[in-house]
Amino acid sequence: MNSTPSGSATRASAATGAAAATASSPPDASAPSQCAPALPPFPLFPREVEHGRVNPPAYGPDASAGLSGLSLGSGSSGSSGGGASSRAETERERAREEQWLQWHCQDVGNVIGLEHINLEVPDLEVARLFYGDGLGLTADPGTTASQRGGSHVMWYNCGKQQFHIARGARPQRLPPGSVVGVVLPDVAAAAERLEAVRGLLGDVSLTYAKGDTLEAVDPYGNCFAVHRSLPYFPGRAGVAYLQLPCLPGTAVGIAQFYARRMGARCRVGTSSSTPSSYPYASASGQHGSSGSNGADHGSGAAAPASTPHWQLGAAPAAAAPGGSGGSRTWGHAGPMRAEVWLGPGQKLVFVEQASLGQLSDQVVADLFDGWHIALYVADFSRTYAAVHHPDRQPWNDHPYRDRYHCLDDALRNRQFRFQDITGTATGSSSSISSGKQGEAGTGSGSGSGRADGGPADGSGERLLYRISHEVRSLHHPLYARPLYNRELGFM
């Protein structure tokens, strides 16, 4: 889906041309003075965040209530007491959402694939029992220990993705409430295998959430949702999503970071409702305004479009029904969520959780436990330039050998790493000022500029989330390589 850049992104992209013109000609004293641009003058992807209903339960989990309330594959977005009219409107919203997904299910952005999730565990034999004997994944026989980084690292194949499990002093845990969504063709067989090794593993819980979905919690507390299949996920097996909790007011900024810094397709909204104007009808004329990229799909209604200026209404408890002033009001309470497309059928899903407390650098840092994900991007050099702020050093505080200090080093390694997701937090967990839309998510994502992890450029950004990203180019020797027994090992 092609998005039209916002005014802020346009100003940022024009900064280079303006500087060149100034160097070749004297300044015009009669020209009006201009304020400093809201965005730093370094490369950005001109991509806007889409909006609508996010991660509907038919696709993946609605885990906002934590592990005990996964309700995977279930749940309703309708009002509990709205009567026949409300139910009919809910069905129409669902039909519109399904049509939107069908139109865009094969669209990807600059991020074209999640390759692996890396976790450390104190005992590789326990990991083998869970990932190999339990989930039924094959330890990759196509790599030697030196290729994997040593004999203390094992790679488990799952479709076109992998789990990289390394021996460490302590287990690395995803934040409480996180869910790793995997697709396996025979969920019942996976349940039988996990039950068989349950006595050896000890603290492993198995729960059928609903139908063909199994919840399995490993001995270290990491939750895996095993699905027989998922809509729009290609292949019979693979890693489909990673859902993570985030601080209230950060979902939009996180999405803006991935959209503007990595060129990923992103979408924000709530899972339990859709806005009253979503997204086919105009809201105060905004959808038809300059910057909207809606197109006619032959139905007489505007296609889903990302707009530079939009505003979610206040939290339902404090909002007037229907909203006002060009706001898109969400009719039912639900946590704000951000979806980041990582490739065909793959997503990062961030869910705001009030129980995490108020946003602070320390709270964000405490959610992160050192694990990492590996992504492939199509536009490698531009991603490097967009992620790295000129005033910050590359992030090399990791145990791996691919350290770098400039783009030449990254090109030689065919990858680079960063961890901080910075940007502008919204005033509340369910609202964003249209005036701030162009400024959200303008962080660098590289190493922290201050000791507390805050921004070094004085832009007003702050640390929103922390994940260690291993960003690879398509020239990486492991890109699209054949994986042995990629579908299932123990069949």
Coordinates of N, CA and C in Angstrom, one line a residue, residues 202-342:
G202 N 9.2 -30.5 33.8 CA 8.8 -29.9 35.0 C 7.8 -28.7 34.8
D203 N 8.2 -27.5 34.9 CA 7.3 -26.4 34.9 C 6.9 -26.0 33.4
V204 N 6.1 -26.9 32.8 CA 5.6 -26.6 31.5 C 4.1 -26.7 31.6
S205 N 3.4 -25.7 31.1 CA 1.9 -25.8 31.2 C 1.4 -25.9 29.8
L206 N 0.3 -26.6 29.6 CA -0.3 -26.8 28.3 C -1.8 -26.5 28.4
T207 N -2.4 -25.7 27.6 CA -3.8 -25.3 27.6 C -4.3 -25.2 26.2
Y208 N -5.4 -25.8 25.9 CA -6.1 -25.6 24.7 C -6.9 -24.3 24.9
A209 N -6.5 -23.2 24.2 CA -7.2 -22.0 24.3 C -8.6 -22.1 23.6
K210 N -8.6 -22.5 22.4 CA -9.8 -22.7 21.6 C -9.5 -23.5 20.3
G211 N -10.3 -24.5 20.0 CA -10.2 -25.1 18.8 C -8.8 -25.7 18.5
D212 N -8.2 -25.1 17.4 CA -6.9 -25.6 16.9 C -5.8 -24.8 17.4
T213 N -5.9 -24.2 18.6 CA -4.8 -23.4 19.2 C -4.4 -24.0 20.5
L214 N -3.1 -24.1 20.7 CA -2.6 -24.7 21.9 C -1.7 -23.6 22.6
E215 N -1.8 -23.4 23.8 CA -0.9 -22.5 24.6 C 0.1 -23.4 25.3
A216 N 1.4 -23.2 25.1 CA 2.4 -23.9 25.8 C 3.4 -22.9 26.4
V217 N 3.6 -23.1 27.7 CA 4.6 -22.2 28.4 C 5.8 -23.0 28.7
D218 N 7.0 -22.5 28.3 CA 8.2 -23.3 28.5 C 8.7 -23.2 29.9
P219 N 9.7 -24.0 30.3 CA 10.1 -24.0 31.7 C 10.6 -22.7 32.2
Y220 N 10.8 -21.7 31.4 CA 11.3 -20.4 31.8 C 10.2 -19.3 31.8
G221 N 9.0 -19.7 31.4 CA 7.9 -18.8 31.5 C 7.5 -18.1 30.2
N222 N 8.2 -18.5 29.1 CA 7.9 -17.9 27.8 C 6.7 -18.6 27.2
C223 N 5.7 -17.9 26.7 CA 4.5 -18.5 26.2 C 4.5 -18.6 24.6
F224 N 4.1 -19.8 24.2 CA 4.0 -20.1 22.7 C 2.6 -20.4 22.4
A225 N 2.0 -19.8 21.4 CA 0.7 -20.1 20.9 C 0.8 -20.9 19.6
V226 N 0.4 -22.2 19.7 CA 0.6 -23.1 18.5 C -0.7 -23.1 17.8
H227 N -0.7 -22.7 16.5 CA -1.9 -22.7 15.7 C -1.8 -23.7 14.5
R228 N -2.9 -24.3 14.2 CA -2.9 -25.2 13.0 C -2.7 -24.4 11.8
S229 N -3.3 -23.2 11.7 CA -3.1 -22.4 10.5 C -3.6 -21.0 11.0
L230 N -3.2 -20.0 10.2 CA -3.6 -18.6 10.4 C -3.9 -18.0 9.1
P231 N -5.0 -17.1 9.0 CA -5.3 -16.5 7.8 C -4.1 -15.7 7.3
Y232 N -3.8 -15.8 6.0 CA -2.8 -15.0 5.3 C -1.4 -15.4 5.7
F233 N -1.2 -16.4 6.5 CA 0.2 -16.9 6.7 C 0.5 -18.0 5.7
P234 N 1.5 -17.8 4.9 CA 1.8 -18.8 3.9 C 2.6 -19.9 4.5
G235 N 2.4 -21.1 4.0 CA 3.2 -22.3 4.5 C 2.5 -23.0 5.6
R236 N 2.9 -24.2 5.8 CA 2.3 -25.1 6.8 C 2.9 -24.9 8.2
A237 N 4.1 -24.3 8.3 CA 4.8 -24.1 9.5 C 5.6 -22.8 9.5
G238 N 5.8 -22.2 10.7 CA 6.6 -21.0 10.7 C 6.3 -20.2 12.0
V239 N 7.0 -19.1 12.1 CA 6.8 -18.1 13.2 C 6.0 -17.0 12.6
A240 N 4.8 -16.8 13.1 CA 3.8 -15.9 12.5 C 3.8 -14.5 13.2
Y241 N 4.0 -14.5 14.5 CA 3.9 -13.2 15.2 C 4.6 -13.3 16.5
L242 N 5.0 -12.2 17.0 CA 5.5 -12.0 18.4 C 4.7 -10.8 19.0
Q243 N 3.9 -11.1 20.0 CA 3.1 -10.1 20.7 C 3.8 -9.7 22.0
L244 N 3.9 -8.4 22.2 CA 4.6 -7.9 23.3 C 3.8 -6.8 24.0
P245 N 3.9 -6.7 25.4 CA 3.2 -5.6 26.1 C 4.1 -4.4 26.0
C246 N 3.4 -3.2 26.0 CA 4.1 -2.0 26.0 C 3.5 -1.0 26.9
L247 N 4.1 0.1 27.3 CA 3.6 1.1 28.2 C 2.5 1.9 27.6
P248 N 1.5 2.3 28.5 CA 0.5 3.2 28.0 C 1.0 4.4 27.3
G249 N 0.4 4.7 26.1 CA 0.8 5.9 25.4 C 1.9 5.7 24.4
T250 N 2.4 4.5 24.3 CA 3.6 4.3 23.4 C 3.3 3.5 22.1
A251 N 2.2 2.9 21.9 CA 1.9 2.1 20.8 C 2.1 2.9 19.5
V252 N 1.5 4.1 19.4 CA 1.6 4.9 18.2 C 3.0 5.3 17.9
G253 N 3.7 5.8 18.9 CA 5.1 6.1 18.7 C 6.0 5.0 18.3
I254 N 5.7 3.8 18.8 CA 6.5 2.6 18.3 C 6.2 2.3 16.9
A255 N 4.9 2.4 16.5 CA 4.5 2.2 15.1 C 5.2 3.2 14.2
Q256 N 5.2 4.5 14.6 CA 5.8 5.5 13.9 C 7.3 5.3 13.7
F257 N 8.0 4.7 14.7 CA 9.4 4.4 14.6 C 9.6 3.4 13.5
Y258 N 8.9 2.3 13.5 CA 9.1 1.3 12.5 C 8.7 1.8 11.1
A259 N 7.7 2.6 11.0 CA 7.3 3.1 9.7 C 8.4 4.1 9.2
R260 N 8.8 5.0 10.0 CA 9.7 6.1 9.5 C 11.1 5.7 9.5
R261 N 11.5 4.8 10.4 CA 13.0 4.5 10.5 C 13.3 3.2 9.7
M262 N 12.3 2.3 9.6 CA 12.6 1.0 8.9 C 11.8 0.8 7.7
G263 N 10.8 1.7 7.4 CA 10.0 1.5 6.2 C 9.0 0.4 6.3
A264 N 8.7 0.0 7.5 CA 7.8 -1.1 7.7 C 6.3 -0.6 7.5
R265 N 5.5 -1.5 7.1 CA 4.0 -1.2 7.1 C 3.5 -1.4 8.5
C266 N 2.9 -0.4 9.0 CA 2.4 -0.5 10.4 C 0.9 0.0 10.5
R267 N 0.3 -0.5 11.5 CA -1.1 -0.2 11.7 C -1.4 0.0 13.2
V268 N -2.2 1.0 13.6 CA -2.5 1.1 15.0 C -4.0 1.2 15.1
G269 N -4.5 0.8 16.3 CA -5.9 0.8 16.6 C -6.1 0.0 17.9
T270 N -7.4 -0.5 18.0 CA -7.7 -1.4 19.1 C -8.2 -2.7 18.5
S271 N -8.1 -3.8 19.3 CA -8.5 -5.1 18.8 C -10.0 -5.3 19.0
S272 N -10.6 -4.6 20.0 CA -11.9 -4.9 20.4 C -13.0 -4.0 19.8
S273 N -12.5 -3.1 18.9 CA -13.5 -2.2 18.3 C -12.9 -1.5 17.1
T274 N -13.8 -0.9 16.4 CA -13.3 -0.1 15.2 C -13.9 1.3 15.3
P275 N -13.3 2.3 14.7 CA -13.8 3.7 14.9 C -15.1 3.8 14.1
S276 N -15.9 4.8 14.6 CA -17.2 5.0 14.0 C -17.1 5.3 12.5
S277 N -16.0 5.9 12.1 CA -15.8 6.3 10.7 C -14.8 5.3 9.9
Y278 N -14.5 4.2 10.6 CA -13.4 3.4 10.0 C -13.8 2.7 8.7
P279 N -12.8 2.5 7.9 CA -12.0 3.7 7.5 C -12.4 4.1 6.1
Y280 N -13.7 3.7 5.8 CA -14.2 3.9 4.4 C -15.0 5.2 4.3
A281 N -15.4 5.8 5.4 CA -16.2 7.0 5.3 C -15.3 8.1 5.8
S282 N -15.5 9.3 5.4 CA -14.7 10.5 5.8 C -15.0 10.8 7.2
A283 N -14.0 11.3 7.9 CA -14.2 11.8 9.3 C -13.9 13.3 9.2
S284 N -14.9 14.1 9.3 CA -14.7 15.6 9.2 C -14.0 16.0 8.0
G285 N -14.2 15.3 6.9 CA -13.6 15.6 5.6 C -12.1 15.3 5.6
Q286 N -11.5 14.7 6.6 CA -10.1 14.5 6.6 C -9.6 13.5 5.5
H287 N -10.4 12.4 5.4 CA -9.9 11.4 4.4 C -9.8 11.9 3.0
G288 N -10.6 12.9 2.7 CA -10.5 13.4 1.3 C -9.6 14.6 1.2
S289 N -8.9 14.9 2.3 CA -8.0 16.1 2.2 C -6.7 15.7 1.6
S290 N -5.9 16.7 1.4 CA -4.5 16.5 0.9 C -3.7 15.6 1.8
G291 N -3.1 14.7 1.2 CA -2.3 13.7 2.0 C -2.9 12.4 2.0
S292 N -4.2 12.3 1.8 CA -4.9 11.0 1.8 C -4.6 10.3 0.5
N293 N -4.4 9.0 0.6 CA -4.1 8.3 -0.6 C -5.2 7.2 -0.9
G294 N -6.4 7.5 -0.6 CA -7.5 6.6 -0.8 C -7.7 6.4 -2.3
A295 N -8.2 5.2 -2.6 CA -8.5 4.9 -4.0 C -9.8 4.2 -4.1
D296 N -10.4 4.3 -5.3 CA -11.7 3.7 -5.5 C -11.5 2.2 -5.9
H297 N -12.0 1.3 -5.1 CA -11.9 -0.1 -5.5 C -13.1 -0.6 -6.1
G298 N -13.9 0.3 -6.6 CA -15.1 -0.2 -7.4 C -16.3 -0.4 -6.5
S299 N -16.2 -0.1 -5.2 CA -17.4 -0.4 -4.4 C -18.1 0.9 -4.0
G300 N -17.6 2.1 -4.5 CA -18.2 3.3 -4.2 C -17.8 3.9 -2.9
A301 N -16.9 3.2 -2.2 CA -16.4 3.7 -0.9 C -14.9 3.8 -1.0
A302 N -14.4 4.8 -0.3 CA -12.9 5.0 -0.3 C -12.2 3.8 0.3
A303 N -11.1 3.4 -0.3 CA -10.3 2.3 0.3 C -9.6 2.7 1.5
P304 N -9.2 1.8 2.4 CA -8.5 2.1 3.6 C -7.3 2.9 3.2
A305 N -7.0 4.0 3.9 CA -5.9 4.9 3.6 C -5.3 5.4 4.8
S306 N -4.0 5.7 4.7 CA -3.3 6.4 5.8 C -3.3 7.8 5.6
T307 N -3.6 8.6 6.6 CA -3.8 10.0 6.5 C -2.8 10.7 7.5
P308 N -2.1 11.8 7.1 CA -1.2 12.4 7.9 C -1.8 13.0 9.2
H309 N -3.1 13.4 9.1 CA -3.7 14.0 10.3 C -4.9 13.2 10.7
W310 N -4.8 12.5 11.8 CA -6.0 11.8 12.3 C -5.8 11.7 13.8
Q311 N -6.9 11.5 14.5 CA -6.9 11.5 15.9 C -7.8 10.5 16.5
L312 N -7.4 9.7 17.4 CA -8.2 8.8 18.1 C -8.9 9.6 19.2
G313 N -10.2 9.2 19.4 CA -10.9 9.9 20.5 C -10.3 9.6 21.9
A314 N -10.8 10.3 22.9 CA -10.3 10.0 24.2 C -10.8 8.6 24.7
A315 N -10.2 8.2 25.8 CA -10.6 6.9 26.3 C -12.1 6.8 26.5
P316 N -12.8 5.7 26.2 CA -14.3 5.7 26.2 C -14.9 6.2 27.5
A317 N -14.2 6.0 28.6 CA -14.8 6.4 29.9 C -14.9 7.9 30.0
A318 N -14.0 8.6 29.3 CA -14.0 10.1 29.4 C -14.4 10.8 28.1
A319 N -14.8 10.0 27.1 CA -15.1 10.6 25.8 C -16.6 10.8 25.7
A320 N -16.9 11.9 25.0 CA -18.3 12.1 24.6 C -18.7 11.2 23.5
P321 N -19.9 10.6 23.4 CA -20.2 9.7 22.4 C -20.1 10.4 21.0
G322 N -19.4 9.7 20.1 CA -19.3 10.2 18.8 C -18.1 11.0 18.5
G323 N -17.5 11.5 19.6 CA -16.3 12.4 19.4 C -16.6 13.7 18.8
S324 N -15.6 14.5 18.6 CA -15.8 15.8 18.1 C -14.5 16.3 17.5
G325 N -14.6 17.4 16.7 CA -13.4 18.1 16.3 C -12.5 17.2 15.4
G326 N -13.1 16.4 14.6 CA -12.4 15.6 13.6 C -11.7 14.3 14.3
S327 N -12.2 13.9 15.4 CA -11.6 12.8 16.1 C -12.3 11.5 15.6
R328 N -11.5 10.5 15.6 CA -12.1 9.1 15.4 C -12.3 8.5 16.7
T329 N -13.5 8.3 17.1 CA -13.9 7.8 18.4 C -14.1 6.3 18.3
W330 N -13.4 5.6 19.2 CA -13.5 4.1 19.3 C -14.7 3.8 20.2
G331 N -15.6 3.0 19.7 CA -16.8 2.8 20.4 C -16.8 1.9 21.7
H332 N -15.7 1.1 21.8 CA -15.6 0.2 22.9 C -14.2 0.2 23.5
A333 N -14.2 0.0 24.8 CA -12.9 0.1 25.5 C -12.0 -1.1 25.0
G334 N -10.7 -0.8 24.8 CA -9.8 -1.8 24.4 C -8.4 -1.2 24.4
P335 N -7.4 -2.0 24.7 CA -6.1 -1.5 24.7 C -5.6 -1.1 23.3
M336 N -4.8 0.0 23.2 CA -4.3 0.5 22.0 C -3.2 -0.6 21.6
R337 N -3.2 -0.9 20.3 CA -2.3 -1.9 19.7 C -1.6 -1.3 18.5
A338 N -0.4 -1.8 18.3 CA 0.4 -1.5 17.1 C 0.8 -2.7 16.4
E339 N 0.6 -2.9 15.1 CA 1.0 -4.0 14.3 C 2.1 -3.6 13.4
V340 N 3.2 -4.3 13.3 CA 4.3 -4.0 12.4 C 4.5 -5.2 11.5
W341 N 4.3 -5.0 10.2 CA 4.4 -6.1 9.3 C 5.9 -6.4 9.1
L342 N 6.3 -7.7 9.3 CA 7.7 -8.1 9.2 C 8.0 -9.0 7.9

